[in-house]
């Protein structure tokens, strides 16, 4: 696979991140371990149940994938069609190349419309471009309205899961965060905490003049933007304020309204096992004459931010992602270390692809290796993205860009030995003689030197006293 | 080059570069794939799925039973203020008259929209609406926004009661999107400014995955199916 270019967009993090250190810290945090097991077990059970309940889910997932493949192969055409549809409805369309342009555009819309109070429905694109600080700097008060996002906004953090952004918080810590906000001590009862969130956010909704969302899907032929939420904050964000801005990654386009149910049937099943999320909000243009609520102004802001660069490469398949979080829940690595350890806006297996591609391959050396390549991510993915294949592709890129001489030498030696049967037997006998004295009860507790990495977190099985090759000879003779 | 042209130019070049791998493909036809349907009994399937999503189905045998069910729900929750959006079924039932007679402070959303203060919706205890369709496969209530059907009725009050007839049930989600097209035709409409598919009460699992309802939208959704044909 060839390079995905070298440009570094400011998708990037301000500081580069210590993946191994953060993982070790997560592994040593019992509360986080409990939360991750609870979340990922529940959601994965839902994922399996969801697909099983759909008679031909595998065929439907293939179909969804083909729609995405087709759309990406003709993306220029569909973007223009979507633009024309939105304009016809009286909406406005903006094209932004990177995070900086996206921030400037949204701030510009807020200024032009005289908006000072924004409510946001959960949007990964806005996380990606760090929209909130830019709006605050421009004097626009911004509030996240997804309950989990609201909590992490109050805590000054970033989401640690695509659909459960505050999974790393216990109810005690949520109670603490909300108590600080309201100035009284709240009990750690989920119902009380959620009711407090509702009350606080209702005030925000009643006063907001700007609603900011992403889009789960955008339909080219009708100019429709689709939001999927369980709480209803997506509806409130597009009902109360007079201006609606949707910041949409350009890969979210689908051709026709008839293609939408294909994805809707898979999205919630893949994410949580629900047949549908509670609210599917299908918005076609601004409020129409005579209507009592909904935004008077609608702005669609297309975001590139590195996507076109990836579109040209064999990593194009990563643009099929519908952000359901299923690969996170399925991944034996995510299930242990959680989202923050990945250091990017996106985490889990898909984050291990997106962060190196959009930030930089060199600055994220560990992410393509944060996988056992077991394939559970692909099996869980509603559009069957071949994540393991792309992780291997990234490892290959790393190798071409920064060849590791020692590793290359080791593999050359290994190849030379493998090609010579007698040498191979001799090498095995030597290794056996070296490590067998270290074995206790059939296991090696710790190997010396650079081999120590194998035994740091687990025991290594000791080699057998007599190799199978010798026993086989005997077995054949007897 | 302006931002639009620059953007599209990048996409065009990326598309043709990426398509050289040869995976450009036609838009696939779905044929029957993924169609679940409602099975032999659409009413039953709808009620089961709605209940599974945490909503409350009610099947009322006749006009009187339908009104009584609604009144019981409103009074049972201590509802005093209600907002109601009109639809043919609600008009035929004279539900507005019945609610007013029962002493409910009722706002009907059929006047000029300027007369409807937003505070009214925020203060209401109950929102009552008709439905555009129901989807049996998923237990969903589908609403379209229009001058007499504001988005807020089914959103801001903590209790939402939707009235429907069995004939409004669609078997499958695919059937819903077959009703719309980009341009109006004899049997298809253009999509409304807001089409809402509601599947159960507002939920969050953000606190240790414990299910809490009503965090933003209504904590309760009831669908009252008026089973009797309403001749006259």
XYZ file of C-alpha atoms in Angstrom:
710
model
C 0.000 0.000 0.000
C 1.181 3.455 -0.777
C 1.448 6.439 1.480
C -1.669 8.300 2.443
C 0.269 11.506 1.915
C 2.283 13.280 4.518
C 0.171 16.333 5.259
C -0.715 16.605 8.907
C -4.110 18.163 9.411
C -4.873 19.622 12.773
C -7.140 16.752 13.410
C -3.993 16.230 15.442
C -3.700 16.370 19.150
C -1.796 19.224 20.674
C 0.687 16.897 22.270
C 1.560 13.456 21.107
C 0.478 10.726 23.242
C 2.105 7.935 25.189
C 0.008 4.966 24.109
C 1.894 2.345 26.115
C 1.933 4.439 29.285
C -1.759 5.272 29.009
C -2.612 1.605 28.363
C -0.674 0.478 31.409
C -2.453 3.082 33.493
C -5.856 1.913 32.213
C -5.013 -1.716 32.962
C -4.239 -0.755 36.546
C -7.552 1.048 37.072
C -10.090 -1.442 38.500
C -13.053 0.955 38.234
C -12.347 1.544 34.533
C -11.903 -2.199 33.952
C -15.299 -2.865 35.504
C -16.975 -0.132 33.458
C -15.415 -1.347 30.210
C -16.413 -4.966 30.761
C -19.958 -3.950 31.662
C -20.306 -1.699 28.618
C -18.664 -3.848 25.986
C -20.251 -7.123 27.146
C -23.700 -5.561 27.121
C -23.289 -3.875 23.751
C -21.659 -6.905 22.115
C -24.470 -9.150 23.325
C -26.800 -6.598 21.739
C -24.808 -6.593 18.510
C -25.041 -10.380 18.173
C -28.712 -10.428 19.136
C -29.421 -7.571 16.743
C -27.856 -9.254 13.734
C -29.352 -12.632 14.636
C -32.846 -11.149 14.785
C -32.530 -9.837 11.237
C -33.208 -12.758 8.927
C -30.591 -11.910 6.308
C -28.363 -9.509 8.191
C -25.224 -10.635 6.411
C -26.727 -9.894 2.986
C -28.049 -6.561 4.207
C -24.598 -5.631 5.529
C -23.091 -6.533 2.156
C -25.718 -4.384 0.490
C -24.946 -1.441 2.789
C -21.270 -1.822 2.000
C -21.940 -1.756 -1.728
C -23.963 1.452 -1.371
C -21.022 3.047 0.459
C -18.540 1.752 -2.134
C -20.623 3.146 -4.931
C -21.115 6.511 -3.248
C -17.411 6.916 -2.506
C -16.548 5.992 -6.100
C -18.787 8.847 -7.306
C -18.488 11.157 -4.339
C -17.933 14.347 -6.339
C -21.214 13.825 -8.157
C -23.172 13.085 -4.981
C -21.733 16.072 -3.124
C -22.864 18.350 -5.938
C -26.294 16.710 -5.968
C -26.631 17.121 -2.212
C -25.610 20.765 -2.500
C -28.204 21.403 -5.208
C -30.923 19.739 -3.123
C -30.109 21.794 -0.024
C -30.032 25.043 -2.010
C -33.395 24.208 -3.581
C -34.861 23.917 -0.072
C -33.532 27.326 0.920
C -30.587 26.035 2.947
C -26.999 27.217 2.629
C -23.966 25.057 1.850
C -20.380 25.663 2.961
C -17.248 23.777 1.927
C -14.404 23.501 4.439
C -11.016 21.992 3.673
C -9.705 21.539 7.205
C -10.409 22.061 10.890
C -9.372 25.695 10.793
C -11.754 26.489 7.945
C -14.551 24.541 9.607
C -14.159 26.482 12.847
C -13.998 29.798 11.003
C -17.082 28.924 8.962
C -19.229 27.937 11.940
C -18.085 30.966 13.931
C -18.895 33.108 10.872
C -22.412 31.668 10.636
C -22.984 32.372 14.337
C -21.732 35.971 13.969
C -23.748 36.683 10.826
C -26.930 35.385 12.458
C -26.215 37.147 15.733
C -26.206 33.929 17.736
C -24.700 33.890 21.233
C -25.974 30.662 22.807
C -25.354 27.309 21.124
C -26.615 23.845 21.983
C -24.857 20.870 20.451
C -26.054 17.392 19.726
C -23.282 14.813 19.920
C -21.078 15.205 16.858
C -17.742 13.535 16.199
C -16.893 16.014 13.418
C -17.100 18.881 15.891
C -14.811 16.955 18.274
C -12.479 16.405 15.363
C -12.154 20.130 14.564
C -12.208 21.287 18.226
C -15.176 23.515 17.586
C -16.165 24.394 21.154
C -13.089 26.434 22.141
C -13.338 28.410 18.872
C -16.988 29.273 19.543
C -16.276 30.192 23.161
C -13.422 32.426 22.005
C -15.872 34.165 19.680
C -18.200 34.831 22.583
C -20.678 32.035 21.864
C -21.754 30.051 24.932
C -21.687 26.335 23.922
C -23.315 23.436 25.720
C -23.104 19.744 24.841
C -26.559 18.208 25.278
C -26.021 14.469 25.054
C -26.012 13.564 28.747
C -22.650 11.798 28.577
C -21.111 14.588 26.482
C -22.487 17.174 28.929
C -20.711 15.369 31.768
C -17.396 15.213 29.970
C -17.719 18.836 28.852
C -18.145 19.787 32.523
C -15.145 17.594 33.370
C -13.046 19.102 30.567
C -12.440 15.757 28.865
C -12.997 14.115 25.516
C -15.292 11.172 24.749
C -13.883 7.703 25.403
C -16.423 5.740 23.350
C -18.341 6.546 20.162
C -21.788 5.910 21.628
C -21.048 5.941 25.376
C -18.767 8.977 25.698
C -18.707 9.006 29.513
C -18.227 5.269 30.079
C -15.069 5.991 32.072
C -17.118 7.774 34.757
C -18.840 5.991 37.638
C -22.112 7.320 38.959
C -20.217 8.648 41.974
C -17.968 10.736 39.750
C -20.949 11.882 37.651
C -22.678 12.910 40.892
C -19.568 14.868 41.892
C -19.324 16.630 38.531
C -23.010 17.593 38.490
C -22.934 18.605 42.174
C -20.131 21.039 41.401
C -22.205 22.476 38.577
C -25.391 23.012 40.618
C -23.675 23.879 43.885
C -25.515 21.341 46.035
C -24.650 17.769 46.965
C -26.550 15.346 44.695
C -27.068 11.650 45.503
C -25.468 9.139 43.118
C -28.893 7.880 42.001
C -28.972 7.651 38.177
C -32.596 8.850 38.008
C -31.809 11.962 40.076
C -28.673 12.678 38.068
C -30.473 12.312 34.731
C -33.331 14.521 35.963
C -30.806 17.155 37.021
C -29.230 17.005 33.572
C -32.665 17.356 31.986
C -33.475 20.423 34.069
C -30.137 22.134 33.390
C -30.247 21.378 29.680
C -33.900 22.420 29.286
C -32.843 25.892 30.399
C -30.159 25.861 27.731
C -32.560 24.665 25.043
C -35.145 27.313 25.903
C -32.568 30.094 25.512
C -30.394 28.782 22.666
C -30.382 30.502 19.275
C -27.938 28.149 17.517
C -28.189 24.358 17.204
C -25.095 22.469 16.080
C -25.195 18.843 14.985
C -23.248 16.413 12.884
C -25.138 14.008 10.643
C -25.376 10.253 10.676
C -26.391 10.350 7.020
C -27.013 12.994 4.366
C -29.234 12.088 1.416
C -28.099 13.515 -1.923
C -31.353 13.336 -3.895
C -33.475 15.111 -1.254
C -31.004 17.290 0.696
C -31.943 15.448 3.868
C -29.833 15.296 7.017
C -30.451 12.407 9.410
C -29.728 12.428 13.156
C -29.979 9.362 15.349
C -30.193 9.732 19.142
C -31.637 7.849 22.080
C -32.126 10.814 24.388
C -33.914 13.215 22.058
C -31.268 15.916 22.282
C -30.845 15.781 18.500
C -34.527 16.668 18.155
C -34.348 19.476 20.705
C -31.244 20.902 19.047
C -33.090 21.097 15.722
C -36.438 22.229 17.162
C -35.730 25.089 19.583
C -32.930 27.297 18.147
C -33.604 29.529 15.138
C -30.399 28.483 13.321
C -29.248 24.917 12.605
C -25.712 24.127 11.505
C -24.873 20.558 10.497
C -21.133 19.878 10.290
C -20.977 16.860 8.007
C -17.982 14.748 7.049
C -18.156 14.414 3.276
C -18.272 10.597 3.476
C -21.711 10.718 5.138
C -23.546 11.136 1.827
C -25.857 8.385 0.623
C -27.574 8.582 -2.771
C -31.288 8.095 -2.139
C -33.842 8.225 0.651
C -34.619 4.573 -0.169
C -31.034 3.698 0.860
C -31.527 5.181 4.322
C -33.477 2.281 5.904
C -30.678 -0.103 4.893
C -28.342 1.782 7.210
C -30.923 2.531 9.884
C -31.675 -1.174 10.204
C -27.987 -1.868 10.791
C -26.810 1.130 12.803
C -28.668 0.579 16.062
C -28.484 -3.205 15.816
C -24.729 -2.984 15.397
C -24.281 -0.367 18.108
C -26.569 -1.566 20.909
C -28.853 -4.311 19.571
C -31.876 -1.979 19.444
C -34.048 -2.406 16.344
C -33.847 1.367 15.946
C -32.473 4.065 18.182
C -35.268 5.927 19.956
C -35.256 9.020 17.742
C -34.459 9.060 14.057
C -34.787 12.681 12.989
C -34.976 13.132 9.226
C -34.575 16.800 8.377
C -35.175 18.204 4.913
C -34.386 21.904 4.801
C -35.325 24.653 7.251
C -38.751 25.281 8.779
C -41.411 25.777 6.070
C -44.034 28.525 5.875
C -46.730 28.223 8.517
C -44.754 25.851 10.750
C -44.508 26.657 14.432
C -41.044 25.384 15.314
C -37.775 24.245 13.799
C -34.889 26.393 12.537
C -35.478 29.326 10.198
C -31.951 28.985 8.829
C -30.242 25.763 7.833
C -26.537 25.509 7.032
C -24.833 22.379 5.770
C -21.072 22.556 6.331
C -19.092 19.937 4.425
C -15.872 18.878 6.111
C -12.905 17.401 4.250
C -10.126 17.544 6.864
C -7.992 14.867 5.246
C -10.805 12.714 3.905
C -10.061 13.421 0.239
C -6.454 12.399 0.848
C -7.617 9.022 2.214
C -10.199 8.666 -0.572
C -7.369 8.411 -3.106
C -5.667 5.517 -1.286
C -6.400 1.860 -0.592
C -7.475 3.046 2.864
C -10.636 4.401 1.193
C -12.656 1.638 2.866
C -12.220 3.418 6.210
C -14.556 6.127 4.855
C -17.406 3.610 4.932
C -17.509 3.805 8.758
C -20.913 4.796 10.190
C -19.512 5.434 13.700
C -21.582 2.832 15.544
C -18.834 1.774 17.954
C -19.292 -1.974 17.339
C -15.592 -2.531 16.590
C -14.663 -0.915 19.905
C -16.973 -3.227 21.824
C -15.681 -6.291 19.991
C -11.985 -5.495 20.337
C -10.038 -7.383 23.025
C -7.643 -4.420 23.199
C -10.280 -1.661 23.539
C -12.113 -3.774 26.110
C -9.023 -3.589 28.325
C -7.617 -0.129 27.766
C -10.674 2.017 26.925
C -10.864 4.984 24.592
C -8.576 7.569 26.175
C -5.517 5.326 25.886
C -5.703 5.689 22.093
C -5.114 9.416 22.413
C -7.156 10.421 19.354
C -10.678 11.680 18.800
C -11.577 8.218 17.527
C -10.553 5.139 19.496
C -10.678 1.372 19.197
C -9.835 -0.497 15.984
C -11.277 2.193 13.704
C -9.378 4.851 15.677
C -6.179 2.871 15.215
C -6.688 3.396 11.479
C -8.077 6.936 11.464
C -5.593 8.535 13.865
C -2.458 7.477 11.943
C -4.100 8.327 8.600
C -5.405 11.758 9.564
C -2.790 12.764 12.111
C 0.444 11.078 11.094
C 1.721 7.554 10.665
C 5.086 8.415 12.214
C 3.689 10.078 15.337
C 1.410 7.117 16.145
C 3.745 4.130 15.925
C 1.842 1.902 18.358
C -1.733 2.225 17.117
C -1.510 -0.135 14.099
C -0.104 -2.721 16.506
C -2.827 -2.261 19.149
C -4.610 -5.267 17.713
C -4.242 -9.017 17.763
C -5.696 -9.102 14.216
C -8.336 -11.505 15.534
C -10.964 -10.065 13.184
C -13.680 -9.529 15.813
C -13.967 -5.895 14.680
C -14.768 -6.831 11.107
C -17.233 -9.488 12.250
C -19.090 -6.876 14.318
C -18.985 -4.059 11.747
C -22.363 -3.258 10.123
C -20.574 -2.543 6.835
C -17.937 -5.277 7.279
C -14.957 -2.930 7.035
C -11.801 -5.014 6.729
C -10.072 -3.357 9.663
C -7.371 -6.028 10.168
C -6.355 -5.683 6.529
C -5.941 -1.921 6.908
C -4.005 -2.292 10.163
C -1.572 -4.561 8.336
C -1.424 -1.986 5.542
C -0.469 0.678 8.072
C 2.236 -1.569 9.516
C 3.554 -1.936 5.984
C 3.534 1.853 5.584
C 5.472 2.210 8.818
C 8.012 -0.245 7.530
C 8.480 1.608 4.247
C 8.773 4.979 5.927
C 10.908 4.042 8.881
C 12.573 0.701 8.219
C 13.755 -0.933 11.422
C 17.213 -2.310 10.569
C 17.387 -4.674 13.505
C 14.000 -6.119 12.729
C 14.970 -6.476 9.054
C 18.206 -8.204 10.017
C 16.403 -10.557 12.390
C 13.922 -11.547 9.682
C 16.709 -12.062 7.131
C 18.502 -14.368 9.555
C 15.274 -16.182 10.314
C 14.622 -16.653 6.592
C 18.147 -17.970 6.054
C 17.704 -20.483 8.860
C 14.275 -21.590 7.625
C 15.702 -22.260 4.177
C 18.279 -24.709 5.580
C 16.687 -27.702 7.349
C 19.819 -28.830 9.172
C 20.589 -25.358 10.405
C 16.958 -24.995 11.474
C 17.114 -28.221 13.527
C 20.369 -27.129 15.073
C 18.936 -23.706 15.985
C 15.882 -25.305 17.593
C 18.019 -27.708 19.601
C 20.174 -24.781 20.747
C 17.148 -22.709 21.802
C 15.673 -25.695 23.651
C 18.885 -26.296 25.530
C 19.053 -22.620 26.456
C 15.526 -22.105 27.799
C 14.554 -25.503 29.243
C 16.610 -25.029 32.419
C 14.557 -21.890 33.103
C 11.218 -23.725 32.947
C 9.158 -24.471 36.069
C 6.232 -26.882 35.763
C 6.134 -26.633 31.967
C 6.051 -22.807 31.894
C 8.623 -20.065 31.535
C 7.910 -17.281 34.009
C 10.443 -14.857 32.617
C 12.766 -14.893 29.650
C 16.049 -12.963 29.742
C 17.063 -9.931 27.705
C 14.993 -8.688 24.760
C 12.887 -11.881 24.930
C 11.557 -10.600 28.274
C 8.715 -8.805 26.498
C 7.067 -12.155 25.818
C 6.811 -12.984 29.508
C 6.155 -9.582 31.043
C 2.384 -10.025 31.159
C 1.998 -13.779 30.698
C 3.846 -17.091 30.997
C 5.433 -18.722 27.990
C 4.974 -22.483 27.439
C 8.264 -24.336 27.795
C 9.429 -26.302 24.763
C 8.849 -30.054 24.969
C 11.738 -32.253 26.150
C 11.712 -34.026 22.826
C 10.602 -32.195 19.704
C 7.620 -33.513 17.763
C 9.844 -34.084 14.753
C 11.808 -36.767 16.668
C 8.694 -38.368 18.112
C 7.065 -38.469 14.679
C 9.979 -40.456 13.314
C 9.495 -43.022 16.097
C 5.735 -43.113 15.609
C 6.178 -43.781 11.917
C 8.638 -46.575 12.576
C 6.531 -48.313 15.207
C -10.247 28.813 -6.806
C -13.039 29.371 -4.304
C -13.424 26.908 -1.421
C -16.192 25.010 -3.194
C -14.224 24.496 -6.393
C -11.074 23.607 -4.466
C -13.013 21.105 -2.366
C -14.685 19.449 -5.350
C -11.439 19.447 -7.276
C -9.713 17.543 -4.469
C -12.582 15.068 -4.341
C -12.593 14.582 -8.118
C -8.901 13.854 -8.197
C -9.135 11.500 -5.200
C -12.103 9.691 -6.709
C -10.362 9.028 -10.011
C -7.104 8.092 -8.296
C -8.867 5.691 -5.917
C -11.072 4.260 -8.681
C -8.002 3.085 -10.570
C -7.921 0.133 -8.189
C -10.990 -0.946 -10.116
C -13.578 -1.101 -7.360
C -15.971 1.411 -8.888
C -19.344 -0.267 -8.803
C -22.927 0.498 -9.763
C -25.508 1.510 -7.177
C -26.856 -1.881 -6.119
C -30.528 -2.798 -6.260
C -31.776 -4.088 -2.944
C -34.503 -6.379 -4.218
C -35.905 -8.135 -1.131
C -32.841 -8.035 1.064
C -33.455 -6.966 4.663
C -37.242 -6.860 4.419
C -38.629 -8.155 7.713
C -42.325 -7.433 7.434
C -44.882 -7.690 10.193
C -45.819 -11.368 9.999
C -49.463 -12.441 10.009
C -50.703 -9.958 12.630
C -49.425 -6.417 12.135
C -51.237 -4.986 15.178
C -49.772 -7.614 17.422
C -46.275 -7.206 15.987
C -46.447 -3.443 16.421
C -47.629 -3.739 20.031
C -44.942 -6.311 20.889
C -42.160 -4.239 19.387
C -43.362 -0.998 20.960
C -43.491 -2.707 24.362
C -40.012 -4.165 23.814
C -38.727 -0.638 23.174
C -40.293 0.552 26.442
C -43.438 2.161 25.008
C -47.010 1.360 26.050
C -49.468 0.085 23.437
C -53.235 0.274 24.049
C -55.779 -1.268 21.733
C -59.180 0.367 22.197
C -62.222 -1.417 20.822
C -64.212 1.650 19.848
C -64.397 5.421 19.791
C -65.553 5.701 23.391
C -62.869 3.358 24.700
C -60.220 5.348 22.809
C -61.275 8.617 24.432
C -61.504 7.003 27.842
C -58.018 5.530 27.520
C -56.574 8.946 26.681
C -58.447 10.671 29.510
C -57.349 8.016 31.997
C -53.725 8.411 30.933
C -53.811 12.195 31.261
C -55.567 12.161 34.620
C -53.572 9.203 35.922
C -50.355 11.213 35.489
C -51.880 14.237 37.185
C -51.780 16.073 33.866
C -53.366 19.528 33.924
C -51.850 21.206 30.896
C -51.926 19.473 27.541
C -50.966 20.396 24.002
C -52.755 18.638 21.174
C -52.066 18.620 17.452
C -55.080 17.871 15.312
C -55.493 15.047 12.854
C -58.592 13.529 11.235
C -58.824 10.779 13.861
C -58.580 13.217 16.774
C -61.232 15.433 15.164
C -63.613 12.529 14.656
C -63.194 11.528 18.279
C -63.783 15.141 19.377
C -60.918 14.534 21.741
C -60.328 18.255 22.300
C -63.896 18.671 23.532
C -63.605 15.639 25.801
C -60.341 16.852 27.335
C -61.697 20.347 27.938
C -64.845 18.905 29.477
C -62.610 16.951 31.836
C -61.049 20.216 33.004
C -57.747 19.884 31.190
C -56.049 23.159 30.265
C -55.743 22.393 26.563
C -53.887 24.141 23.754
C -54.718 22.992 20.251
C -52.003 23.670 17.699
C -54.181 24.724 14.797
C -54.043 28.470 15.110
C -51.481 30.758 13.554
C -48.102 29.614 14.849
C -47.167 33.077 16.079
C -49.855 32.765 18.704
C -48.170 29.720 20.206
C -45.720 30.735 22.849
C -42.807 28.390 23.199
C -43.300 28.510 26.974
C -46.589 26.704 26.496
C -44.812 23.651 25.173
C -42.140 23.770 27.845
C -44.819 23.955 30.559
C -47.165 21.274 29.213
C -47.591 17.981 31.082
C -48.879 16.015 28.114
C -48.477 16.130 24.346
C -51.183 14.448 22.272
C -50.799 13.819 18.556
C -51.963 11.679 15.710
C -49.408 9.740 13.694
C -48.352 9.735 10.069
C -47.721 6.004 10.142
C -46.681 3.251 12.542
C -43.971 0.701 11.726
C -44.704 -2.820 12.952
C -41.190 -4.189 12.448
C -39.690 -1.747 14.924
C -42.678 -0.598 17.025
C -42.121 2.960 15.819
C -44.361 5.989 15.691
C -43.760 8.157 12.626
C -44.653 11.842 12.689
C -44.441 14.492 9.995
C -44.088 18.168 10.760
C -46.576 20.585 9.270
C -48.331 23.857 10.123
C -50.671 22.035 12.499
C -48.136 19.450 13.618
C -45.276 21.213 15.428
C -42.209 19.190 16.357
C -42.580 20.176 20.020
C -45.856 18.350 20.798
C -44.198 14.941 20.861
C -40.940 16.268 22.300
C -41.210 18.780 25.120
C -43.925 17.385 27.442
C -42.847 14.452 29.658
C -45.731 12.292 28.414
C -46.584 11.689 24.755
C -49.828 10.032 23.709
C -50.155 9.139 20.030
C -53.496 8.126 18.508
C -53.615 5.876 15.488
C -55.692 3.429 13.515
C -54.586 -0.083 12.545
C -54.756 0.915 8.872
C -51.829 3.267 9.490
C -49.484 0.407 10.327
C -46.732 -0.294 7.803
C -45.126 -3.739 8.047
C -41.497 -2.699 7.536
C -39.217 0.323 7.771
C -38.547 -0.015 4.030
C -42.246 0.644 3.375
C -41.987 4.019 5.105
C -39.273 5.360 2.837
C -41.154 4.114 -0.232
C -43.755 6.795 0.494
C -41.415 9.672 -0.395
C -39.610 10.878 -3.464
C -37.564 13.991 -4.335
C -40.408 15.286 -6.504
C -44.102 14.734 -5.806
C -45.735 11.948 -7.818
C -49.201 10.412 -7.876
C -48.445 8.119 -4.944
C -45.391 9.727 -3.337
C -44.838 12.914 -1.390
C -41.737 15.051 -0.950
C -40.219 14.579 2.504
C -41.504 17.064 5.104
C -39.151 19.524 6.836
C -39.001 17.053 9.700
C -39.891 13.375 9.635
C -39.516 11.808 13.070
C -39.362 8.104 13.771
C -39.895 7.480 17.497
C -39.145 4.078 18.968
C -39.914 4.057 22.683
C -39.351 6.657 25.396
C -36.302 8.943 25.598
C -33.461 6.920 27.118
C -29.928 7.211 28.313
C -27.480 4.581 29.523
C -24.727 7.087 30.191
C -24.691 6.466 33.948
C -23.101 3.055 34.453
C -25.336 1.682 31.702
C -28.380 1.916 33.966
C -31.358 2.701 31.801
C -32.968 6.026 32.688
C -35.957 7.260 30.686
C -37.046 10.810 29.961
C -33.639 12.437 30.006
C -34.573 14.866 27.199
C -37.683 13.742 25.370
C -40.828 12.191 26.904
C -40.170 9.563 29.560
C -43.390 7.821 28.554
C -44.877 7.160 25.156
C -48.326 5.608 24.758
C -49.894 4.584 21.483
C -53.660 4.231 21.528
C -54.892 2.203 18.581
C -58.516 2.873 17.793
C -59.460 -0.510 16.434
C -63.037 0.228 15.380
C -63.732 1.549 11.912
C -65.022 5.065 12.440
C -67.835 5.315 9.959
C -69.569 8.658 10.024
